[in-house]
XYZ file of C-alpha atoms in Angstrom:
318
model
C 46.048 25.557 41.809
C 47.805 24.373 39.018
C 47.903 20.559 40.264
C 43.730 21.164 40.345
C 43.708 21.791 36.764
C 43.491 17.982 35.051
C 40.909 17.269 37.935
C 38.628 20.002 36.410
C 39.202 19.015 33.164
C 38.215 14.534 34.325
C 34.770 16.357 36.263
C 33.578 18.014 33.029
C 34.631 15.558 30.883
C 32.518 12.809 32.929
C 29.600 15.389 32.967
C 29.760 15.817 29.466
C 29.636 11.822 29.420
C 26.423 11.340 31.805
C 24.610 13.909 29.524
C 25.497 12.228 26.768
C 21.938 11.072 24.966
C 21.890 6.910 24.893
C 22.224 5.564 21.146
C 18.614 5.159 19.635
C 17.639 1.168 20.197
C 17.789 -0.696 17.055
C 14.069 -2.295 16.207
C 14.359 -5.967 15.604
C 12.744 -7.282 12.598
C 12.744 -10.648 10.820
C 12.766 -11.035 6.941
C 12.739 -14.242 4.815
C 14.781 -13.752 2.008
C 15.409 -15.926 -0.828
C 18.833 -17.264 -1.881
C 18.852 -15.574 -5.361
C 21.175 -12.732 -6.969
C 18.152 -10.997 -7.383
C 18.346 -10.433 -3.250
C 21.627 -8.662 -3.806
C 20.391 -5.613 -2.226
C 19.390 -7.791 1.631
C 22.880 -8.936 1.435
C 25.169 -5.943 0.950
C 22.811 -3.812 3.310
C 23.359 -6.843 6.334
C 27.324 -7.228 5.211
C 27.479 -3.110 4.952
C 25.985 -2.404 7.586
C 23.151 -0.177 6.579
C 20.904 -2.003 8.445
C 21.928 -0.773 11.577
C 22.719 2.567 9.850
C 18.774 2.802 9.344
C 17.695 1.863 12.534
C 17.193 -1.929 12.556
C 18.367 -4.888 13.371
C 17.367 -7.805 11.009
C 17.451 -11.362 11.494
C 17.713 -12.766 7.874
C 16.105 -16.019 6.858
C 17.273 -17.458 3.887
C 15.520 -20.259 1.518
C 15.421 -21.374 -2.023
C 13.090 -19.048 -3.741
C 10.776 -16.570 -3.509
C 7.601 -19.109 -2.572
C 8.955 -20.162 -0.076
C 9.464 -16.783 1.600
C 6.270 -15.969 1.150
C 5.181 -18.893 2.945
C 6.823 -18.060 5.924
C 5.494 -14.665 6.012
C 1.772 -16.235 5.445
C 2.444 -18.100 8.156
C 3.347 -15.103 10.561
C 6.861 -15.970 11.328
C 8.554 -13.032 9.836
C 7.551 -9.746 9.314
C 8.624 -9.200 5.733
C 9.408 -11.354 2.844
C 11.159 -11.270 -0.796
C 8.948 -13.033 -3.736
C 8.603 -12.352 -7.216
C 5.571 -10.670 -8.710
C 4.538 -14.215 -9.795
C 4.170 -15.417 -6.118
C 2.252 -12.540 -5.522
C 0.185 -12.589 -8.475
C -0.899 -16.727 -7.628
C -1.527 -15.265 -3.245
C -4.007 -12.578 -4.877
C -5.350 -15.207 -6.737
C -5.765 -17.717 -4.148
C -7.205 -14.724 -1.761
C -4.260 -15.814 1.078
C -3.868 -13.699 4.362
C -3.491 -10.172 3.195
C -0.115 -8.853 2.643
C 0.973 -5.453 1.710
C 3.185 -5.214 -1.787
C 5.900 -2.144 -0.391
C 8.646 -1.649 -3.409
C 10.658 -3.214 -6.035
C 14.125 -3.613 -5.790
C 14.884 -6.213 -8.814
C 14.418 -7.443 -12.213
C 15.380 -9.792 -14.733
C 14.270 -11.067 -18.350
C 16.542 -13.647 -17.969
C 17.089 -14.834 -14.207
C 14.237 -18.256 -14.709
C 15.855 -20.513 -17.202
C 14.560 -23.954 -19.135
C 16.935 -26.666 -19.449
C 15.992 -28.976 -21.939
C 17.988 -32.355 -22.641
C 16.457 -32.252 -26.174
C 16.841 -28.933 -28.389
C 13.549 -27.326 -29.811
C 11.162 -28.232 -30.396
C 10.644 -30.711 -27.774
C 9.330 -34.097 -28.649
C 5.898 -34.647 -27.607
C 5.209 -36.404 -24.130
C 8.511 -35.550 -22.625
C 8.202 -34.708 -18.632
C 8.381 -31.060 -17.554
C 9.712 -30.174 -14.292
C 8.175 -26.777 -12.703
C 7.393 -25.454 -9.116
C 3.900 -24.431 -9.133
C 2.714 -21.298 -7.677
C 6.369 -20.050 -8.798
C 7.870 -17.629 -11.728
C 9.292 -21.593 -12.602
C 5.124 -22.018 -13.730
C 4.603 -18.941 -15.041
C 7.921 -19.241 -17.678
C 6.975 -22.751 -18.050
C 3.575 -22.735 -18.771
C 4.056 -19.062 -21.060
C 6.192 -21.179 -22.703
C 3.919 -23.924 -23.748
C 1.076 -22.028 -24.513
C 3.309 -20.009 -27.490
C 5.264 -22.808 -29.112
C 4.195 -26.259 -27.551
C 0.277 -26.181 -27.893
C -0.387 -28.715 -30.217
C 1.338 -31.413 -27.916
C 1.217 -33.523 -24.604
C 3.319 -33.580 -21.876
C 3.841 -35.007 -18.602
C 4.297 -32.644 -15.702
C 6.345 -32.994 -12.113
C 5.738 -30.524 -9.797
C 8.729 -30.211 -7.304
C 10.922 -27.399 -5.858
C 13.947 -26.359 -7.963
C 16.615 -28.488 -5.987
C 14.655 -31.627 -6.661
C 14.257 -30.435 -10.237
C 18.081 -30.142 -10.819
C 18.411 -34.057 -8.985
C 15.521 -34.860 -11.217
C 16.702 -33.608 -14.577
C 20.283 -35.412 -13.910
C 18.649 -38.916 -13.079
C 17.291 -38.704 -16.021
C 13.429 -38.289 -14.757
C 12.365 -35.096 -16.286
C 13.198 -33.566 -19.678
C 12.907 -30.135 -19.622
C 13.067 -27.942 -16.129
C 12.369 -24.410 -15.290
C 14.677 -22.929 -12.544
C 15.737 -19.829 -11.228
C 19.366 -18.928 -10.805
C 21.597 -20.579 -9.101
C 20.078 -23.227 -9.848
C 20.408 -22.969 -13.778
C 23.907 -22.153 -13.249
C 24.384 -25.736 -11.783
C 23.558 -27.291 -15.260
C 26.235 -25.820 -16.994
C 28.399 -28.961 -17.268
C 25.530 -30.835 -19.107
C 25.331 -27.609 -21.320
C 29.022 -27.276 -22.162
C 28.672 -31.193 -22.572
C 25.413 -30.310 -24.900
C 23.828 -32.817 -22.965
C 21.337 -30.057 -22.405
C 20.440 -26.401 -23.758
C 19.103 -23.518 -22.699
C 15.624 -22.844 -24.677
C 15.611 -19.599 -26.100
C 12.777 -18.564 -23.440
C 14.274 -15.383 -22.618
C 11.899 -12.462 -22.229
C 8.805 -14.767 -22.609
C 8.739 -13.224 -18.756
C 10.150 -9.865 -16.938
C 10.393 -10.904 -13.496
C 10.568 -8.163 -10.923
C 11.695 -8.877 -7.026
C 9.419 -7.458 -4.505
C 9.389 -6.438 -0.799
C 6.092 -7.747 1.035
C 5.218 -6.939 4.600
C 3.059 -8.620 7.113
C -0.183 -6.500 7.729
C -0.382 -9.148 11.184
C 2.987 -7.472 12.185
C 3.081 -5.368 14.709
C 6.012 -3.625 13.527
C 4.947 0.365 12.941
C 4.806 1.721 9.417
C 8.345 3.010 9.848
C 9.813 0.176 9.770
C 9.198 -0.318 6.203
C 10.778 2.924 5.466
C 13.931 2.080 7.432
C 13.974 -1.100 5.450
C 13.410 0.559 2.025
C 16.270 3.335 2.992
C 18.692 0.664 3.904
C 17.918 -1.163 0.462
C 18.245 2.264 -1.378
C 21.800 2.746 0.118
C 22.944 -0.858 -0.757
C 21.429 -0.391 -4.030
C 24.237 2.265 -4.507
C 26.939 0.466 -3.427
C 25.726 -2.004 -5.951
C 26.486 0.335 -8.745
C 29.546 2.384 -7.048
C 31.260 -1.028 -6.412
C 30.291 -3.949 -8.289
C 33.687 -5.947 -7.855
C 33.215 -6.044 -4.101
C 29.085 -6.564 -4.089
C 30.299 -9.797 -6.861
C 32.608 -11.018 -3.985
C 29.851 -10.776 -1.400
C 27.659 -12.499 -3.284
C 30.082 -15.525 -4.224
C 30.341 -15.559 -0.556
C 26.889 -15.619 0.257
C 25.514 -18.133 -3.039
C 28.573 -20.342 -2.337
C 29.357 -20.056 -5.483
C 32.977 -18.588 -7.898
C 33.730 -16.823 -10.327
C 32.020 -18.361 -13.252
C 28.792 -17.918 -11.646
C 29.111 -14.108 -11.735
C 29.890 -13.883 -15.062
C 26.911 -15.946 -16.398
C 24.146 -14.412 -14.220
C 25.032 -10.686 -13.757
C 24.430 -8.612 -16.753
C 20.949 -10.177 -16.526
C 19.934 -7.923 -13.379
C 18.632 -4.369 -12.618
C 19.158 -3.475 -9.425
C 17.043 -0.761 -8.594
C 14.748 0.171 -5.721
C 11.316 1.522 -7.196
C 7.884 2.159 -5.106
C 5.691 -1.016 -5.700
C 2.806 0.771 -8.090
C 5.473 1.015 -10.795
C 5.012 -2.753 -11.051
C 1.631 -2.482 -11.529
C 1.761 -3.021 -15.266
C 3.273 -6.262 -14.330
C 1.016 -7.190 -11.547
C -1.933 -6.974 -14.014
C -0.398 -8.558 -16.820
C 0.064 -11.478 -15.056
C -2.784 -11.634 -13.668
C -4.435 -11.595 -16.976
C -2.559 -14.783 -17.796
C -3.339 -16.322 -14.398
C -7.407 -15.213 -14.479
C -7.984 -15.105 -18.106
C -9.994 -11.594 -19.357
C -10.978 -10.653 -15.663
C -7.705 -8.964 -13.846
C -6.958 -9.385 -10.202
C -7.915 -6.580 -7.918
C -4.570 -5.651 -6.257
C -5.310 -2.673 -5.134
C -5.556 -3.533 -1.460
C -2.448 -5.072 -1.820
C -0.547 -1.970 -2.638
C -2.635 0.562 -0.684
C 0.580 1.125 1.915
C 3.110 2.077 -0.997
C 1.127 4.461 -2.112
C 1.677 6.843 0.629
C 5.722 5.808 0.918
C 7.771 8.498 -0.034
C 10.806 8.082 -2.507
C 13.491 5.374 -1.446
C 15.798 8.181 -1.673
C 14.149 10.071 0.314
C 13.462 7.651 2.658
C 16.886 6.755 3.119
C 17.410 10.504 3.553
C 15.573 10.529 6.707
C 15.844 7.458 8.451
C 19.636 6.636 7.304
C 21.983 8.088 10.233
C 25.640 9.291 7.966
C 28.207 7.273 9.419
């Protein structure tokens, strides 16, 4: 009898096995993000696995800047998107395919920069560099409308890589970029062969998630994705030393970097209609005394619970 014993014990423990529930399938979803600081929050939720943690399992696309995320997800090829609330305030302007505005996860009054080769105030007919239909607009035009007014200037519309090429060959005078892009001036500027206009909270940019409404992802999904972001959010604060080193990683980019761009960011994830304020000042500047109507836009956040909660429930502890 004794020699039956460990037999016994290999039967139950295989039965235990077969009645063992199957891990729940991870939902595939893909997300344009854009290669900014302010998209902390995508990176140390893919790196730390949270994620998977909340259910999904994301493919992330990554491009220079907000616009151009937003382009891919009017085009239907991913399912959500990062863009500032400048991107979205010139789609609700333009009427584009409708989008839903879910939460904000980041802000900065100092993340768009203008590099000037000439100190203030700039000499009349230089060449501005901006991205239209960008936060690099927005500063830039913000700009000229409070201290330039009186004066001409030419203008080059190009994204901001071409607008850092541009500025060095000596083509354009004065640029407005987003980090890292500012960042990769600072030899000229420690050369003063250009400066940074004092253009700082001319414009509080805040980082949004936007979903698809021609996804056919299920409303959870943006939960899951919102509780993932909450829980890397945390780790942002909790460990900043190691989210830094992820992000060098990520950016391509050392030390230096760091320490010029991050006391510049709040990372925090907040429901989208607490950037309403923002949404409708901006539209103001875009459409003059009528506002933009963005109510449809953020129809779907209104009925999200908390990112803390949301994390709560859809978050598996590991």
């Amino acid at each position: 009898m004794k020699s039956l014993r460990p037999l016994g014990f290999v039967l139950v423990a295989l039965m235990l096995s077969q009645c063992a529930p199957d891990p729940p399938k991870l939902i595939n979803v893909k997300i344009a993000v854009s290669l900014t600081p302010l998209s902390t929050a995508f990176f140390v939720a893919e790196s730390s696995g949270y994620f998977r943690q909340c259910g999904l399992l994301p493919e992330l696309i990554q491009v220079n800047g907000g616009k151009r995320a937003f382009e891919l997800l009017e085009e239907n090829r991913v399912d959500f998107s990062t863009s500032s609330d400048s991107v979205v305030s010139y789609a609700v302007q333009q009427n584009t395919t409708p989008f839903n505005i879910l939460a904000s996860f980041a802000s900065s009054e100092n993340d768009i920069k203008l590099i000037s080769r000439q100190p203030e105030p700039l000499p009349a007919n230089s060449t501005l560099g901006y991205w239209s239909g960008s936060a690099s607009e927005h500063l830039m035009q913000t700009y000229l409308a409070l201290y330039q007014s009186d004066k001409t200037f030419d203008q080059v519309d190009a994204p901001p890589e071409q607008l850092v090429s541009l500025f060095r060959e000596g083509k354009v005078d004065v640029i407005s970029v987003w980090e890292p892009f500012a960042w990769q001036m600072t030899d000229l500027i420690e050369q003063n062969d250009a400066h940074v206009l004092d253009a700082a909270a001319l414009h509080s940019l805040h980082f949004l998630l936007l979903s698809n409404q021609n996804s056919k992802l299920d409303r959870t999904v943006a939960e899951r994705l919102i509780g993932a972001l909450q829980l890397a959010t945390i780790k942002v604060h909790q460990h900043p030393q190691e989210v830094q080193q992820e992000i060098r990683t990520v950016l391509n980019a050392d030390q230096s970097f760091i320490d010029w761009i991050w006391n510049d960011y709040l990372f925090q994830v907040k429901p989208a209609t607490s950037v309403r304020y923002a949404l409708l000042s901006n539209s103001r500047w875009f459409n003059g005394s009528r506002p933009l109507n963005y109510q449809n836009y953020l129809a779907n956040a209104e009925s999200l619970a908390s990112p803390s909660d949301l994390a709560e429930q859809w978050c598996q502890d590991t």
